[in-house]
Coordinates of C-alpha atoms and ligand atoms in Angstrom, one line a residue:
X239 CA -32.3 -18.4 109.0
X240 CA -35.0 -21.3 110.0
X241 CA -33.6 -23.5 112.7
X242 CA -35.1 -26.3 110.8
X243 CA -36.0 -29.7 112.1
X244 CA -35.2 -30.8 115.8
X245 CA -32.6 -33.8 117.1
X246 CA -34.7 -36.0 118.1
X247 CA -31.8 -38.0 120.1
X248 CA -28.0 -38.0 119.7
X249 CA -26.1 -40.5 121.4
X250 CA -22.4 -42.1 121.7
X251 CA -22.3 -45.8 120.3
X252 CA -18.5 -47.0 120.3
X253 CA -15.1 -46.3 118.9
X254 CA -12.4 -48.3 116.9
X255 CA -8.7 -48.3 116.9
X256 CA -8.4 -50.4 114.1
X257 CA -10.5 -51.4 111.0
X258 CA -11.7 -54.8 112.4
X259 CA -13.4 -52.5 114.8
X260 CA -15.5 -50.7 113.0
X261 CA -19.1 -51.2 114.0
X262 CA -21.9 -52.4 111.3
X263 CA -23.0 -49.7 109.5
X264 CA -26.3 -47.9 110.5
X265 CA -27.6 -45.0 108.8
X266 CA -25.6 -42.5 106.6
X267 CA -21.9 -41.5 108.2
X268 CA -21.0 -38.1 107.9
X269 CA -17.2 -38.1 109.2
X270 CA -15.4 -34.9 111.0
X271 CA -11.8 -34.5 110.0
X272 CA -9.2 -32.1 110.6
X273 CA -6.4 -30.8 113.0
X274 CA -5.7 -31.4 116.4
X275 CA -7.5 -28.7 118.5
X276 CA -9.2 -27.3 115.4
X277 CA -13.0 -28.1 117.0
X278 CA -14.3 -31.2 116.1
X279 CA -15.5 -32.3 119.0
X280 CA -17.0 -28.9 120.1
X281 CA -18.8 -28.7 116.5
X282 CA -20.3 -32.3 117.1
X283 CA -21.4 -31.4 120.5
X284 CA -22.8 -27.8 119.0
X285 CA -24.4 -29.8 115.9
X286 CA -26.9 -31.7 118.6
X287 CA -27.1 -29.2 121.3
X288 CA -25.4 -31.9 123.3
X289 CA -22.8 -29.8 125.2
X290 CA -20.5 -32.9 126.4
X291 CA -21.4 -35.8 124.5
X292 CA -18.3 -35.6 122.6
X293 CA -14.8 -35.3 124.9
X294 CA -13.1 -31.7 123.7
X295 CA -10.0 -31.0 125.6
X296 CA -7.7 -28.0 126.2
X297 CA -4.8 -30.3 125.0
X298 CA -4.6 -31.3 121.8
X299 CA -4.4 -35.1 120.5
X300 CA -6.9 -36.4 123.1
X301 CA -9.2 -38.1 120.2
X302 CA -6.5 -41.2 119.0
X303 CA -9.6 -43.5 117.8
X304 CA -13.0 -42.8 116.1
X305 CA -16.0 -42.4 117.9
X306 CA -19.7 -42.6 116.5
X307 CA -22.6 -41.3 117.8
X308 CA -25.6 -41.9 116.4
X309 CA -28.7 -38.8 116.2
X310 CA -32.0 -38.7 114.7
X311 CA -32.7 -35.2 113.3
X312 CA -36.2 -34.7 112.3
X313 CA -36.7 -38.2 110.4
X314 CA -33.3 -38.6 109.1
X315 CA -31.1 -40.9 110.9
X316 CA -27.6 -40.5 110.9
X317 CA -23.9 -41.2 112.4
X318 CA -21.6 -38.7 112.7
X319 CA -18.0 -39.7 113.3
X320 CA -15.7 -38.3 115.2
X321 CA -11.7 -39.0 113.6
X322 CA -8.6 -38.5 115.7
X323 CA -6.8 -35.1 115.1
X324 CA -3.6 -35.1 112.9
X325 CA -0.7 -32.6 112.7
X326 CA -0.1 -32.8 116.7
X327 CA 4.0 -32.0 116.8
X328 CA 4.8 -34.1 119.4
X329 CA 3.9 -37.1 117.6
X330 CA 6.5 -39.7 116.4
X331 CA 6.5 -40.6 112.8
X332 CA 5.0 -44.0 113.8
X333 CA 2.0 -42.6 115.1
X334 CA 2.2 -40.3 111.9
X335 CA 1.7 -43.6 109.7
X336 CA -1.0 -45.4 112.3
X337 CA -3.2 -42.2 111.8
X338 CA -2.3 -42.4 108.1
X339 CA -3.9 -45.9 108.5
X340 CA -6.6 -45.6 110.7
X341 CA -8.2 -42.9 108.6
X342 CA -7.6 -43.9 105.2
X343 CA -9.0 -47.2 106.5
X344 CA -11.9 -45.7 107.4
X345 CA -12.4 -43.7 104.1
X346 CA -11.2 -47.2 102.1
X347 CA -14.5 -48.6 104.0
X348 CA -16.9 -46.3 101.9
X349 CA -18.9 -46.2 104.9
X350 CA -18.7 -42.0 105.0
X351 CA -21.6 -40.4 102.6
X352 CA -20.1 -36.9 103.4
X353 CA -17.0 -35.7 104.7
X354 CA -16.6 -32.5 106.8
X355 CA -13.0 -30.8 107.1
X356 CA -12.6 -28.4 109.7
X357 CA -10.9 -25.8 109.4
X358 CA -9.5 -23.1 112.4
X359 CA -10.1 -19.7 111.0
X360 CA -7.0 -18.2 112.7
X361 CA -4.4 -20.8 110.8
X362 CA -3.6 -20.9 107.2
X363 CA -4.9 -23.7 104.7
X364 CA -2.5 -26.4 104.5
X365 CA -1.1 -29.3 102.6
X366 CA -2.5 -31.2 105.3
X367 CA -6.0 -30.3 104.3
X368 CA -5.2 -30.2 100.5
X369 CA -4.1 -34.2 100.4
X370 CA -7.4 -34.8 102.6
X371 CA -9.3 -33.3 100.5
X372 CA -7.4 -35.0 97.7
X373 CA -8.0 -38.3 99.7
X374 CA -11.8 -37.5 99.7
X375 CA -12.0 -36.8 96.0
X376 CA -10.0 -39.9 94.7
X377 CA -12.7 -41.6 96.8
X378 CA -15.9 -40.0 95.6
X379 CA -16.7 -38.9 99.0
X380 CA -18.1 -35.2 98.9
X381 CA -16.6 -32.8 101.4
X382 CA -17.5 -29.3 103.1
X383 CA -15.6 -27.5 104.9
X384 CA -16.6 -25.8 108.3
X385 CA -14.3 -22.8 108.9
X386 CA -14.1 -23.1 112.9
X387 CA -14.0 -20.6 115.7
X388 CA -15.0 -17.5 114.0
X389 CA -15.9 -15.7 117.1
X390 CA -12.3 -15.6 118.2
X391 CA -11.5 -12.8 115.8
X392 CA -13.7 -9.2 115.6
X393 CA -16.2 -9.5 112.5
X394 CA -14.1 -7.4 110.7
X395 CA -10.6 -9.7 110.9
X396 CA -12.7 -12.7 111.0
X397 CA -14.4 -11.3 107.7
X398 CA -11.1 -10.9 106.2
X399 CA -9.5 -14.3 107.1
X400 CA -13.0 -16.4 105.9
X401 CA -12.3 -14.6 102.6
X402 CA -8.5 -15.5 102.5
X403 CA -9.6 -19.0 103.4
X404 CA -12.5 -19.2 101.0
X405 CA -9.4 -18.2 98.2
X406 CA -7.2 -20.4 99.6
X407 CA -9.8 -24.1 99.7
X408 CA -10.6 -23.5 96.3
X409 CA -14.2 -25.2 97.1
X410 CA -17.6 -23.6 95.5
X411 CA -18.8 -20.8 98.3
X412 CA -21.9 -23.0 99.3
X413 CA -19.6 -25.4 100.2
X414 CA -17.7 -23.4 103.4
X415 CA -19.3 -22.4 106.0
X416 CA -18.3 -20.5 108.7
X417 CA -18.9 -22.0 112.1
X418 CA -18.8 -20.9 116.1
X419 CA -19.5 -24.0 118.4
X420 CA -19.2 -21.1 121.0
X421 CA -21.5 -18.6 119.8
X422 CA -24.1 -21.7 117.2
X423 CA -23.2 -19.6 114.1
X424 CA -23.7 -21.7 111.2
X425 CA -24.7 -24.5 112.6
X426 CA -28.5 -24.3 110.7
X427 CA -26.7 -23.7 107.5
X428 CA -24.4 -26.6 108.2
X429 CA -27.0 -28.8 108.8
X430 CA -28.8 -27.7 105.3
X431 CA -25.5 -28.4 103.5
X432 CA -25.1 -31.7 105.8
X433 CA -29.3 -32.5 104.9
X434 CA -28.7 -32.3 101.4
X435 CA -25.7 -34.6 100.7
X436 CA -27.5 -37.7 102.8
Ligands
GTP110 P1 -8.8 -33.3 119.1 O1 -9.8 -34.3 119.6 O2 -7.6 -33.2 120.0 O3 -8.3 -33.7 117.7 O4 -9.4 -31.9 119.1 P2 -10.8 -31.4 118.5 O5 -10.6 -31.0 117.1 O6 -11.9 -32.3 118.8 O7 -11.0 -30.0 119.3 P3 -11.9 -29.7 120.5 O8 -13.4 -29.7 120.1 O9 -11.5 -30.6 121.7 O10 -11.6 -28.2 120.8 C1 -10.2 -27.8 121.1 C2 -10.3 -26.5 121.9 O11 -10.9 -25.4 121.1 C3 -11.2 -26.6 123.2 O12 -10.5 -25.8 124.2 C4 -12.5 -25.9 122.7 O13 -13.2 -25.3 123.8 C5 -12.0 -24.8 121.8 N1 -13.0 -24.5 120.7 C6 -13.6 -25.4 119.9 N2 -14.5 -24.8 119.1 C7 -14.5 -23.5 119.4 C8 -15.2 -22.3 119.0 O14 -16.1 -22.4 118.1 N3 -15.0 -21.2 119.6 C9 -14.1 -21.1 120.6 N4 -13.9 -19.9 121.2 N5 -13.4 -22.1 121.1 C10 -13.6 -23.3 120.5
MG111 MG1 -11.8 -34.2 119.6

């Protein structure tokens, strides 16, 4: 597949705790969402060949705000947004609601054009990810779904779960696509899909 146009600059702008935080608006937002440890940070960093911009941790839970960083690729400016993880156990119900809040504050702001769920190719498709991308839908905002970390499996297994998981999201095909941040696979297609919604 073509690598297609260049980032022309990527760059970390601010994060907000709270809605009265949020910065103005620039260009388009495309916002990452999923799990704790599922590889949000890793695919923003892989998405601008930017191999620490974003913080990724070890430990899940580390990202408790959102973070925007603004890139240019080709001529099309952008911000992608980085949200804080959910479905950490060792949170308290409190913190439950305040990421409840935080994110559907964000979505409430109709500031996203495009929403991409993550998704960890090794764990099952949950009711976590359903009422997000319930969430999304009752809000117009499209979605894709990147199916993380597909070079922890061999290509057969991985093969196998990307087709349970494809089953499972219920999403047309061109819209999951199966992503390494270790190994760049997917990343052009990604883009394409990400291109074409903005
Ligand atoms: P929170 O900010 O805590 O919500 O996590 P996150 O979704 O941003 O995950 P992060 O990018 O920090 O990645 C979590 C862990 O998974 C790190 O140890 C990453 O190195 C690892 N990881 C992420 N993506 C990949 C991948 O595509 N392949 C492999 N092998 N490891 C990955
Ligand atoms: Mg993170």
């Amino acid at each position: 597949m073509s690598r297609g146009p260049r980032i022309q600059s990527a760059e970390y702008r601010c994060a907000a705790s709270a809605a009265a935080e949020f910065p103005p608006p620039r260009g388009p937002e495309v916002a990452l969402l999923g799990r704790s440890n599922v590889g949000k940070s890793s695919l923003l960093n892989r998405l601008v060949n930017r191999r620490t911009l974003a913080r990724t941790s070890a430990t899940p839970g580390k990202t408790r705000l959102l973070h925007w960083y603004d890139v240019v690729r080709g001529e099309q400016p952008l911000a992608l947004v980085d949200l804080p993880g959910y479905g950490f156990a060792k949170v308290s119900r409190a913190e439950r609601q305040s990421w409840q809040r935080l994110v559907e504050a964000y979505l409430d702001a109709r500031r996203a054009r495009l929403a991409l769920l993550l998704q960890d190719l090794r764990r099952d498709w949950s009711e976590d990810e359903s009422l997000l991308l319930a969430w999304l839908a009752q809000r117009d905002i499209p979605a894709l779904v990147a199916i993380t970390k597909v070079d922890k499996e061999k290509p057969m297994r991985a093969a196998a779960r990307e087709k349970a998981l494809r089953a499972a999201i219920g999403l047309p095909p061109e819209r999951v696509i199966a992503t390494s941040a270790e190994t760049g696979k997917g990343i052009d297609e990604l883009w394409k899909a990400i291109h074409a919604e903005l």
